[in-house]
mmCIF file of C-alpha atoms (C1' of nucleotides) in Angstrom:
data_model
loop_
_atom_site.group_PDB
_atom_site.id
_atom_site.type_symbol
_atom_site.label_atom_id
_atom_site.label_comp_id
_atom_site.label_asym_id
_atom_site.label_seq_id
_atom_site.Cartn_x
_atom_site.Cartn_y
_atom_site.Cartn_z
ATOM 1 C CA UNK N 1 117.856 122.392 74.133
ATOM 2 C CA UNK N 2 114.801 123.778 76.057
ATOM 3 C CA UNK N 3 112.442 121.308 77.521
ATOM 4 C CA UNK N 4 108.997 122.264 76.680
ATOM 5 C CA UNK N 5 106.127 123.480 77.608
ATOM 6 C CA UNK N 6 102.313 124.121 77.603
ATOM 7 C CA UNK N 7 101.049 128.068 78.006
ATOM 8 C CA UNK N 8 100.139 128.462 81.151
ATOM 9 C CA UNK N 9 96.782 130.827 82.262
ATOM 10 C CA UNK N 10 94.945 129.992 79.031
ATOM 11 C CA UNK N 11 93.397 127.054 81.542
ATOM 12 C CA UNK N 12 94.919 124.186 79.608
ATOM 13 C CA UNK N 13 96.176 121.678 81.450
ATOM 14 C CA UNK N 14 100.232 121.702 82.407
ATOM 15 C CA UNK N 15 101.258 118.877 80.201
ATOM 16 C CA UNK N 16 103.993 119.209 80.212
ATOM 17 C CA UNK N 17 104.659 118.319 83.835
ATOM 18 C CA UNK N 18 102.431 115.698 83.909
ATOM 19 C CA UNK N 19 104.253 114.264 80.896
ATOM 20 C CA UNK N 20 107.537 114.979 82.259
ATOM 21 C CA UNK N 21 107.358 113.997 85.585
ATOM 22 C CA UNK N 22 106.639 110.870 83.656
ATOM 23 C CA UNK N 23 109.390 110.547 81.896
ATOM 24 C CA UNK N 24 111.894 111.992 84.775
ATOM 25 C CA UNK N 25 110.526 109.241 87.129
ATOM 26 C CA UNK N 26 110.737 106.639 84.367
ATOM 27 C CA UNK N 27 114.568 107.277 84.010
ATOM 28 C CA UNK N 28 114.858 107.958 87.586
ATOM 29 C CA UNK N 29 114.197 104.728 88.798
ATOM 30 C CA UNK N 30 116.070 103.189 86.091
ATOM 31 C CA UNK N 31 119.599 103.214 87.494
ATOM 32 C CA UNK N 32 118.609 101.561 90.277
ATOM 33 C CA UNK N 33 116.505 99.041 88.831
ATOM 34 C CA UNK N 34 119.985 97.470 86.520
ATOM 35 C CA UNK N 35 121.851 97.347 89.453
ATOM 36 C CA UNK N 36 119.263 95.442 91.716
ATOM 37 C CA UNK N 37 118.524 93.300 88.617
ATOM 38 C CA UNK N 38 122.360 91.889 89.565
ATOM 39 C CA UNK N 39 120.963 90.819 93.079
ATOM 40 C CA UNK N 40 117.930 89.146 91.675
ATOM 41 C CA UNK N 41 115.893 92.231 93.773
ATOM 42 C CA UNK N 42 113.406 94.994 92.345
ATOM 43 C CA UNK N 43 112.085 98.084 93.059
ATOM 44 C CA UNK N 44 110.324 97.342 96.107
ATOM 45 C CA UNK N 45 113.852 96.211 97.612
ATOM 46 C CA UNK N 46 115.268 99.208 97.130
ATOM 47 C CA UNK N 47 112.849 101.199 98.389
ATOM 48 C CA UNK N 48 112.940 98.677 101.595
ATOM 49 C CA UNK N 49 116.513 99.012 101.760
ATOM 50 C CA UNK N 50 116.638 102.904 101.536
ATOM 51 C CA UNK N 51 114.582 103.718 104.530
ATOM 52 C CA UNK N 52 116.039 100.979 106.543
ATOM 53 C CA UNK N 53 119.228 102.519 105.949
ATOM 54 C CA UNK N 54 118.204 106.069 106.125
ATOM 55 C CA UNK N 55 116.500 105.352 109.478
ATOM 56 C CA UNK N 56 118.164 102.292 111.666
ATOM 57 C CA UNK N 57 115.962 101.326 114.041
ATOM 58 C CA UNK N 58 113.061 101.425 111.412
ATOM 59 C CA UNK N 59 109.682 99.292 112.579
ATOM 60 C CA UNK N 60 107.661 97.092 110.338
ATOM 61 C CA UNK N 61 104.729 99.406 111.117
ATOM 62 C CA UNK N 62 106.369 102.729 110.211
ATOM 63 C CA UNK N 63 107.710 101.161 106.842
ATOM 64 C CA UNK N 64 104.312 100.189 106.142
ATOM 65 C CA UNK N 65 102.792 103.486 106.829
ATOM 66 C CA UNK N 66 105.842 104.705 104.322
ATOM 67 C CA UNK N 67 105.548 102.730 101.285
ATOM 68 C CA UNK N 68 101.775 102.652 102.028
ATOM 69 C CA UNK N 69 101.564 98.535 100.996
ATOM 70 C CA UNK N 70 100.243 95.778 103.087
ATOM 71 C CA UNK N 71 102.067 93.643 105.778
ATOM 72 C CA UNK N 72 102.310 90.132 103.811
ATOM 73 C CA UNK N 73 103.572 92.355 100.221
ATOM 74 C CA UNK N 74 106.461 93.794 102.696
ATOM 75 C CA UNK N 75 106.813 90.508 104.030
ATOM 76 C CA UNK N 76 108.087 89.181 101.204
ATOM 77 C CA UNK N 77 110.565 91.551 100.267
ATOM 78 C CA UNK N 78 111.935 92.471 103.829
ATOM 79 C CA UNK N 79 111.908 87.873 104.560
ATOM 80 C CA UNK N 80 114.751 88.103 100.981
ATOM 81 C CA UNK N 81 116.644 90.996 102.256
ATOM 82 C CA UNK N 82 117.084 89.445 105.761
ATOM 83 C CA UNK N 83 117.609 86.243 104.610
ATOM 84 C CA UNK N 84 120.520 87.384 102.241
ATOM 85 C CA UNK N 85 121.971 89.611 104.891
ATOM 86 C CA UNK N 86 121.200 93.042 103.721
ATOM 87 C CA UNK N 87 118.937 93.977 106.838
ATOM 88 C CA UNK N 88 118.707 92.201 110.371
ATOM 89 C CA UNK N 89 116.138 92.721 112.849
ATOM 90 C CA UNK N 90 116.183 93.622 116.496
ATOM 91 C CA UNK N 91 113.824 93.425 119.108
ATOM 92 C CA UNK N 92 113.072 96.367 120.501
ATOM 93 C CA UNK N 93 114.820 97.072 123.852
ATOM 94 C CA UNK N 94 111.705 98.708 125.132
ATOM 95 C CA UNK N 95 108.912 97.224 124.071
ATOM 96 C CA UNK N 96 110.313 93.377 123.002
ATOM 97 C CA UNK N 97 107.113 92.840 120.546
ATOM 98 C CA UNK N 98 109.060 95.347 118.062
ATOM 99 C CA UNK N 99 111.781 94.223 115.383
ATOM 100 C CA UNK N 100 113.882 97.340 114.692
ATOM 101 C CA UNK N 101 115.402 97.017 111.487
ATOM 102 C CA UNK N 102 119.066 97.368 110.547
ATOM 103 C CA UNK N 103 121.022 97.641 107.259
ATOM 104 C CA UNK N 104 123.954 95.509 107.129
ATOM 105 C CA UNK N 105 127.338 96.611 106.392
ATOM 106 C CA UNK N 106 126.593 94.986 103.147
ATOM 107 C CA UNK N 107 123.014 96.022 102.823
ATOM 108 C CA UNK N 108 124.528 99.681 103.140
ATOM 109 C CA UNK N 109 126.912 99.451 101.030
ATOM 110 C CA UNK N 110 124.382 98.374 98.578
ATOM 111 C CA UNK N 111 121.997 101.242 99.601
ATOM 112 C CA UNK N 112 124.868 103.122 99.002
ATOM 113 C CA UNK N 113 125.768 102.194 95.651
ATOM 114 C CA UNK N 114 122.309 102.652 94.896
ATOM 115 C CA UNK N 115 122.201 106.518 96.203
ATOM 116 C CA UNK N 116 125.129 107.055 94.345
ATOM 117 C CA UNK N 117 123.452 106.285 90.893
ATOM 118 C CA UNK N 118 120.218 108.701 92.297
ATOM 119 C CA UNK N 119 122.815 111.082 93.413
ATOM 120 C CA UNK N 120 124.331 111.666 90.162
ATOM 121 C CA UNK N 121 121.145 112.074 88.118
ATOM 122 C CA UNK N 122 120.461 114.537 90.398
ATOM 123 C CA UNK N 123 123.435 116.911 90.429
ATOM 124 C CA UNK N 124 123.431 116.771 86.745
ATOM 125 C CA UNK N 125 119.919 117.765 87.032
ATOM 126 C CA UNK N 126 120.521 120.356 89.516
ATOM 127 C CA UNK N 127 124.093 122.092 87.554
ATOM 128 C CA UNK N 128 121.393 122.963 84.720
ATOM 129 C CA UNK N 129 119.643 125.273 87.288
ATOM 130 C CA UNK N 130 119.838 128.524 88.527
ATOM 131 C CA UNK N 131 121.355 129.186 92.030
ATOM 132 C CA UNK N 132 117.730 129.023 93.940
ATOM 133 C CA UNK N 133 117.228 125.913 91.281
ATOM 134 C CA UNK N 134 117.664 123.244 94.155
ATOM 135 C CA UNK N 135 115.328 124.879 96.591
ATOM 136 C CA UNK N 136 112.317 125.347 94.256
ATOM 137 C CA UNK N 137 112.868 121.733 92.928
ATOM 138 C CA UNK N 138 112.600 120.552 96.965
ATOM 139 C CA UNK N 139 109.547 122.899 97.534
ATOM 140 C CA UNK N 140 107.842 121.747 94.312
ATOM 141 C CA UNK N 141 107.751 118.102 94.603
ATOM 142 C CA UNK N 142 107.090 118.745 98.687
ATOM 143 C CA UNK N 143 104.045 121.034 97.637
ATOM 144 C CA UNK N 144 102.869 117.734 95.426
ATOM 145 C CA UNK N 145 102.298 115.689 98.115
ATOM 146 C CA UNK N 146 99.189 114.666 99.802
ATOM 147 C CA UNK N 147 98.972 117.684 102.385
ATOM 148 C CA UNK N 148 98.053 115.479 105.017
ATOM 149 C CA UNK N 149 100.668 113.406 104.691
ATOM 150 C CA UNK N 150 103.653 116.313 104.787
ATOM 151 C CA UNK N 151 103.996 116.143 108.460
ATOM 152 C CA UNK N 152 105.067 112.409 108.387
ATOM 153 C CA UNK N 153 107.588 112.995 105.210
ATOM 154 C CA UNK N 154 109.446 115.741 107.009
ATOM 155 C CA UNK N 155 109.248 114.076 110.097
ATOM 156 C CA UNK N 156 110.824 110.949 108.058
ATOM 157 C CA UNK N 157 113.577 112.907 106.232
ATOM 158 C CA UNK N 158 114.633 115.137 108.950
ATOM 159 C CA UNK N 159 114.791 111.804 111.300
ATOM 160 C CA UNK N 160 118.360 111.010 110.730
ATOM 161 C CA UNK N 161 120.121 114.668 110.259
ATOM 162 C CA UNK N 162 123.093 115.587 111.797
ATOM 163 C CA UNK W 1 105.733 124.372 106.967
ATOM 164 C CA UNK W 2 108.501 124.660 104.780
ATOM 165 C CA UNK W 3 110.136 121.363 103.583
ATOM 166 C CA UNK W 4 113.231 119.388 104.435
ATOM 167 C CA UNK W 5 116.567 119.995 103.278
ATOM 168 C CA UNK W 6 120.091 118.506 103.218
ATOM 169 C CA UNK W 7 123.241 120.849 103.317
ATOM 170 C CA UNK W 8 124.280 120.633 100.006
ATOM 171 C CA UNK W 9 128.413 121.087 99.247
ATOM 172 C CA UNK W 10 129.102 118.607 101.771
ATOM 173 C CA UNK W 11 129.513 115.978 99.719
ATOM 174 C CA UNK W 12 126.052 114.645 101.268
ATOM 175 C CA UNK W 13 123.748 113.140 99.234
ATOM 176 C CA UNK W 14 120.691 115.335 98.466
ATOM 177 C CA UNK W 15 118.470 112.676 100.638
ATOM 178 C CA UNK W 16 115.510 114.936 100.562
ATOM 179 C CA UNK W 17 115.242 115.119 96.670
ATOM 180 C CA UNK W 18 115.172 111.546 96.378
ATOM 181 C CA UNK W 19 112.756 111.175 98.872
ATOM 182 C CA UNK W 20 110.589 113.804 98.033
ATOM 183 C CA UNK W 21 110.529 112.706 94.438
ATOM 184 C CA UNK W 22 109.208 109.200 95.589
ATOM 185 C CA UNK W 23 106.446 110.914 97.955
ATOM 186 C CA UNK W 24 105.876 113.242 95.128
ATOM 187 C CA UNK W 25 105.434 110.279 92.621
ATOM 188 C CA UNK W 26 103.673 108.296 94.945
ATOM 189 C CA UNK W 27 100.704 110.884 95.552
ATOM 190 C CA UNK W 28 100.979 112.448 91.905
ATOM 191 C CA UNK W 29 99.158 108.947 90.785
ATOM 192 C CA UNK W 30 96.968 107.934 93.559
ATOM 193 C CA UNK W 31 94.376 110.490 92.089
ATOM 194 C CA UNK W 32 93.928 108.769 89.045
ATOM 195 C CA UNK W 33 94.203 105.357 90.869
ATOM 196 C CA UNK W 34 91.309 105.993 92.423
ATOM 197 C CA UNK W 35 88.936 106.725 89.353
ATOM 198 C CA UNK W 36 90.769 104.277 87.141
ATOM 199 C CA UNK W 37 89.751 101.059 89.802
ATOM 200 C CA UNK W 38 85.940 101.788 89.305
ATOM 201 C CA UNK W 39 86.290 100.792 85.405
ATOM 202 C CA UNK W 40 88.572 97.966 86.852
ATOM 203 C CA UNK W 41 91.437 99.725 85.103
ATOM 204 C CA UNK W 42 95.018 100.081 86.540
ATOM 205 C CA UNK W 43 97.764 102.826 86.047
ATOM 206 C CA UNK W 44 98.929 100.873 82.619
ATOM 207 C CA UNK W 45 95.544 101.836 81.108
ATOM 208 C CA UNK W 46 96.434 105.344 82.254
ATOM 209 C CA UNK W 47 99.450 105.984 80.721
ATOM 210 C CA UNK W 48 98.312 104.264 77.052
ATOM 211 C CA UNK W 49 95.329 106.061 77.764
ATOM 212 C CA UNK W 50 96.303 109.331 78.433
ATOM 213 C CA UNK W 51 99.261 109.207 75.065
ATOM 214 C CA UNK W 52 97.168 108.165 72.685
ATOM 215 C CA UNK W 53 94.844 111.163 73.707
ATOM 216 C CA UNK W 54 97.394 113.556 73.617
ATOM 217 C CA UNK W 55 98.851 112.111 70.055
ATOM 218 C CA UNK W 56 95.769 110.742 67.882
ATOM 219 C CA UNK W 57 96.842 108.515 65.544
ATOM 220 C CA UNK W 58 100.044 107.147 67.464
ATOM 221 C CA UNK W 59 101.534 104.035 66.091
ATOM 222 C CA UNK W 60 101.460 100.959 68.578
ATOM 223 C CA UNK W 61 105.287 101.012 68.347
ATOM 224 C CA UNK W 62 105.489 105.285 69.132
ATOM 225 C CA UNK W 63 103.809 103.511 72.198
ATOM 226 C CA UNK W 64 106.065 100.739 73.114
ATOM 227 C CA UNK W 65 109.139 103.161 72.941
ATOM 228 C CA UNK W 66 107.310 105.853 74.930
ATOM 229 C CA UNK W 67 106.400 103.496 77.872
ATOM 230 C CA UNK W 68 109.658 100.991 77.881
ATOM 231 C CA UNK W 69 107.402 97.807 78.014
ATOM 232 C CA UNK W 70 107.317 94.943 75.525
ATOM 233 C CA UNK W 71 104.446 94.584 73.153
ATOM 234 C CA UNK W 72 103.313 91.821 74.942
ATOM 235 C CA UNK W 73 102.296 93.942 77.870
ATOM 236 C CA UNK W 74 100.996 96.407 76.353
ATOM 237 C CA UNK W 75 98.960 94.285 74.425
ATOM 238 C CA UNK W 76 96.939 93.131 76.954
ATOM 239 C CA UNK W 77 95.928 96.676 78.193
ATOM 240 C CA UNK W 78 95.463 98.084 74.894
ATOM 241 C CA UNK W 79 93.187 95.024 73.853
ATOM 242 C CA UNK W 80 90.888 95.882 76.860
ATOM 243 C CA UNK W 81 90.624 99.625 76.287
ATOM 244 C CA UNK W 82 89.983 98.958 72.565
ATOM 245 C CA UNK W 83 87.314 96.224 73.862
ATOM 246 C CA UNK W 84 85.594 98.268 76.328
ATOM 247 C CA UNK W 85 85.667 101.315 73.635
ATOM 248 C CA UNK W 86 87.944 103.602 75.236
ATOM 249 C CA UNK W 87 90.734 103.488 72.155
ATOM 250 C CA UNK W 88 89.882 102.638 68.124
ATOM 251 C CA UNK W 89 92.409 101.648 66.079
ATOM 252 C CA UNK W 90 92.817 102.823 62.267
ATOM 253 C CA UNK W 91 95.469 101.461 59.735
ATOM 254 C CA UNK W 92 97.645 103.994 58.599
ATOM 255 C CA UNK W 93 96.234 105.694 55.357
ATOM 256 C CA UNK W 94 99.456 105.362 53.680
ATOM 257 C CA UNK W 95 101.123 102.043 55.354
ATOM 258 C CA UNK W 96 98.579 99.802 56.002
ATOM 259 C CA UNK W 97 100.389 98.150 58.201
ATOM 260 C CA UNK W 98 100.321 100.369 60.768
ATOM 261 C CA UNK W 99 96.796 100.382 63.425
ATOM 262 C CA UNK W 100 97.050 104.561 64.152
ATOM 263 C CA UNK W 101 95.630 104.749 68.187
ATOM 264 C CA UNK W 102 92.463 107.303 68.509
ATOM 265 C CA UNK W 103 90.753 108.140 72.001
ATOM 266 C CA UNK W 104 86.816 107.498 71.619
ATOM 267 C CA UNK W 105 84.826 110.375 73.020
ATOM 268 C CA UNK W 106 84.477 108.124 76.086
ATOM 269 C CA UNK W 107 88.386 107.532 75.917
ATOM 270 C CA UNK W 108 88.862 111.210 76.022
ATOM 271 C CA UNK W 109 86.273 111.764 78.631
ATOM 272 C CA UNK W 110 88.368 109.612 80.872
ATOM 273 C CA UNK W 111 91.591 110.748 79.766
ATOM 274 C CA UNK W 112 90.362 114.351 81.048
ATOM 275 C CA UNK W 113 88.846 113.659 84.281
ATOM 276 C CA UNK W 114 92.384 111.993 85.202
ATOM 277 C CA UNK W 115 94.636 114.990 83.687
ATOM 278 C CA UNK W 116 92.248 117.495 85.439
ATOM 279 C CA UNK W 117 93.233 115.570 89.105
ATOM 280 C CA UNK W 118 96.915 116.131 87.847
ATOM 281 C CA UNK W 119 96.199 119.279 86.892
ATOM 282 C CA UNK W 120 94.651 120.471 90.273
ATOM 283 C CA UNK W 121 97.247 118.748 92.011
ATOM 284 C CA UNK W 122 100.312 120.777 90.344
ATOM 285 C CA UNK W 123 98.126 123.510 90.001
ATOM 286 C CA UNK W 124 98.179 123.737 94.128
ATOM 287 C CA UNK W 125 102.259 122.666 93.912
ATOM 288 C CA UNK W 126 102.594 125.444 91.249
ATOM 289 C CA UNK W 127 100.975 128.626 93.485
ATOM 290 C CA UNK W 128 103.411 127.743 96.391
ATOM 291 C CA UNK W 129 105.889 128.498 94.332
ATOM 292 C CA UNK W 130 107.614 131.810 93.075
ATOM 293 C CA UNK W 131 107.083 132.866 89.767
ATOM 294 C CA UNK W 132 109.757 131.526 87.963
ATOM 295 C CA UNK W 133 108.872 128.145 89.624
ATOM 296 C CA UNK W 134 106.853 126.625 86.879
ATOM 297 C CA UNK W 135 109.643 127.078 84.897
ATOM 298 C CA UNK W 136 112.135 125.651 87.026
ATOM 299 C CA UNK W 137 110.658 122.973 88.073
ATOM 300 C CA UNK W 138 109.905 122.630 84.347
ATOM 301 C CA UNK W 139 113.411 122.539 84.018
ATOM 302 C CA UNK W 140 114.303 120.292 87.019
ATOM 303 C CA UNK W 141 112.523 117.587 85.434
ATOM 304 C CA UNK W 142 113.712 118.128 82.049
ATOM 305 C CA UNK W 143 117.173 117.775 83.043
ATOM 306 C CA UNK W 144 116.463 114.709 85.057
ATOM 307 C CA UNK W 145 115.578 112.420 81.917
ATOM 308 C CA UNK W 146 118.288 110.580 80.046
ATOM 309 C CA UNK W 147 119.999 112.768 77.763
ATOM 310 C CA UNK W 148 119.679 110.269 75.119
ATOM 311 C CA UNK W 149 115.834 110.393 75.534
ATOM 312 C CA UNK W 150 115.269 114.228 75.514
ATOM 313 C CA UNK W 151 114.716 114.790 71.908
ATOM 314 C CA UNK W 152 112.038 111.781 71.636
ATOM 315 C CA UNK W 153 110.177 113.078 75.049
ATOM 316 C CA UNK W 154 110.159 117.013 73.608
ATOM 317 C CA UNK W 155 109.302 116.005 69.950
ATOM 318 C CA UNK W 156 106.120 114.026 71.883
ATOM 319 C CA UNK W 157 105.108 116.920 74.255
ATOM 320 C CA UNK W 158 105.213 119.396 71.326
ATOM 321 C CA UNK W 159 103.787 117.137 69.082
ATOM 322 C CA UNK W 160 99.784 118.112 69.580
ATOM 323 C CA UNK W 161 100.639 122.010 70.582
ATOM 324 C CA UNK W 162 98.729 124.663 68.368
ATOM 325 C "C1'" DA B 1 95.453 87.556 137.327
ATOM 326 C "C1'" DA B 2 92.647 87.744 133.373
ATOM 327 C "C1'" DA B 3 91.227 90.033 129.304
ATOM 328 C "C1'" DT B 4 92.341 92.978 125.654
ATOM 329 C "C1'" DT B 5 95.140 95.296 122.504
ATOM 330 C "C1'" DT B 6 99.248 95.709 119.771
ATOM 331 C "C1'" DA B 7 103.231 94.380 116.745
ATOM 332 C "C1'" DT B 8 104.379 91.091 114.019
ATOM 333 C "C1'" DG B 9 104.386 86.864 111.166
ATOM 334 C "C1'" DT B 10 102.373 83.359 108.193
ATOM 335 C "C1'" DC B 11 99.404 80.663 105.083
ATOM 336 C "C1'" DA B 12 96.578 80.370 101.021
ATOM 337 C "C1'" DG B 13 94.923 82.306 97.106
ATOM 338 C "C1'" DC B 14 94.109 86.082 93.784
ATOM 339 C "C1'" DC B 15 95.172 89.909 90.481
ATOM 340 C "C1'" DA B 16 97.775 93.256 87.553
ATOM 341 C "C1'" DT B 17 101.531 94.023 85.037
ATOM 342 C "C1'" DA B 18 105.674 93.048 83.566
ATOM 343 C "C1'" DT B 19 108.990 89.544 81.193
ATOM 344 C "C1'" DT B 20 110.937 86.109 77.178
ATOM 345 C "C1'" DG B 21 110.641 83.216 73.180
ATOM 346 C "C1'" DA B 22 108.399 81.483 69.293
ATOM 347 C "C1'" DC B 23 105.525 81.898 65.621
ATOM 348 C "C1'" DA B 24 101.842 83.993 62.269
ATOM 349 C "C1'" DT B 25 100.036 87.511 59.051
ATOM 350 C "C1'" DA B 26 99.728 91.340 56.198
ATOM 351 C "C1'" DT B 27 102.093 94.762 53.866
ATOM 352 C "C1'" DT B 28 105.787 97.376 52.111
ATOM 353 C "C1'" DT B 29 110.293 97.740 50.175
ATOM 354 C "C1'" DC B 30 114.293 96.131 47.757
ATOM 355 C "C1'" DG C 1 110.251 87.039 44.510
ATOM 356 C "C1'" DA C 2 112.722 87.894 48.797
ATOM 357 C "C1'" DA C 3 113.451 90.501 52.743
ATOM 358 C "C1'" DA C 4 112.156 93.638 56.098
ATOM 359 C "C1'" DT C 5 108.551 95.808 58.862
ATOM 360 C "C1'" DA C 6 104.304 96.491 61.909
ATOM 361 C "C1'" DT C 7 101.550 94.049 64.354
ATOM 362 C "C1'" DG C 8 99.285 90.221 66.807
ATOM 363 C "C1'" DT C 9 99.125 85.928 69.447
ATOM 364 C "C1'" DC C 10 100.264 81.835 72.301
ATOM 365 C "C1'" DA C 11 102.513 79.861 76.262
ATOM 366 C "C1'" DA C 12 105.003 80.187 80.237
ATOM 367 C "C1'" DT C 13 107.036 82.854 84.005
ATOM 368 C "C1'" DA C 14 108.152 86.519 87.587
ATOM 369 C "C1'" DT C 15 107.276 90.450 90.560
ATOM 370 C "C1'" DG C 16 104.814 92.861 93.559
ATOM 371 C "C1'" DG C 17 100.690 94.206 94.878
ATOM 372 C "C1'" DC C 18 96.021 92.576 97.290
ATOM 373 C "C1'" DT C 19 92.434 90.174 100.915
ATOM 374 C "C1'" DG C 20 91.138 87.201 104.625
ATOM 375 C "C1'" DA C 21 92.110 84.241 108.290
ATOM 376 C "C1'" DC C 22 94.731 82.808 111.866
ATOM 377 C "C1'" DA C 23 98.852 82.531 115.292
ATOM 378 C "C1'" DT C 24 102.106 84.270 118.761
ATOM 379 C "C1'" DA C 25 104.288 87.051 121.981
ATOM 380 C "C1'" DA C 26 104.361 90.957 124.637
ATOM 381 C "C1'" DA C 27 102.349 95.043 126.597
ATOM 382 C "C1'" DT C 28 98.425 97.333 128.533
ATOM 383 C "C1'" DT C 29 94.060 97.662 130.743
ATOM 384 C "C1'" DT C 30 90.633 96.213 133.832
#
DNA sequence: AAATTTATGTCAGCCATATTGACATATTTC
DNA sequence: GAAATATGTCAATATGGCTGACATAAATTT
């Protein structure tokens, strides 16, 4: 089956992107969302949890700056994770006022568990694609962002490459 | 500035996808989150909003199955936008039973201004891309819904086409 | 050394949006 | 007439956002 679409240059808008990234996000998020429902944790954990894990040594400023919410709505979230041993904090060894964040070896494995799901969706999504598939997907959803905010993403995701 | 990748075949998760997709996601509905909080609406107003304009005469249970929420929930929202004259409800000419959804001219005023901030967003994500991108990213996100859920999502998008 | 700024946390209260369960009504179908 | 269907409503609850005010410790500036 052929997903659909709208007929482009006749100025209509691209519904069918705006519908489908939609649904894909709808169904993306879903996997994770059963799992953390076993934990008694949401969305906003997971999304917590990922960049803590993606980037030990995280702040409480730079995760703010990354999900974009306030201090006390993060406070909330990061206060269950710590609490149930998925992240601890450090203070910094340079500046002491600073609590670098850690996953655990259980909040990884969690994190991990929860990439896996993401991971899979993913591939499958990717194996339906031609071979320059993957690279127009990454250059599509990086051209959607906010252009001022492209510098800190890459910064972000190139942080922790080998 | 071209965007961040993971070496794929390693076995590596594709980390920058699943990032990307968030940032993507994130940005792709602060637009309308901006125009939607001066009529003290949120992004659930949006979405009923912006289906029911696409799909005139859409049953409140098309609805509940489209957006994965309970009646309840959606009651709420709907009740406001029907209040505030956004949305008018019908019964069904054959099943009374049925209220059949219809954007007022001030529902589909709305419902444009936000799919034109979409638009010009992937519009800009679009002409960054080569010219088979539309289509593959098309694709991409396609393949990345539930396979179970295809049929429903491409019966919806084709459902108002000419 | 004192004053200021910064990183962080916390308290109290509010709002939007989701949930479940139970029940009511009108209408259609068997 | 009975059962199933489409919808609505009431009550209670949870999550995850928000604002504003205030507190503390540490670093930086004067």
């Amino acid at each position: 089956m052929d997903p659909p679409r709208t007929v482009q240059g006749t100025g209509e808008p691209p519904y069918d992107l705006i519908e489908l990234l939609f649904f894909a996000y709808r169904d993306f998020t879903s996997d994770p969302d059963e799992v953390l429902a076993e934990y008694g944790f949401g969305r906003a954990h997971h999304r917590v949890l990922h960049f803590v894990n993606r980037n030990p040594g995280l702040r409480v400023t730079d995760l703010l700056a990354i999900l974009k919410i306030t201090k006390q709505s993060l406070g909330r979230v990061l206060k269950q994770l710590v609490d149930e041993d998925f992240i601890v904090q450090e203070p910094g060894p340079v500046d002491r006022r600073e609590r670098l964040l850690y996953a655990t070896e259980k909040g990884a494995a969690l994190a991990m568990r929860l990439t896996d799901l993401q991971t899979k969706r993913i591939s499958r999504a990717l194996a339906g694609l031609p071979d320059d598939g993957q690279e127009i997907a990454r250059r599509f959803l990086y051209e959607m962002i906010d252009p001022d905010q492209r510098r800190d993403v890459v910064r972000l995701i190139e942080r922790d490459k080998g």
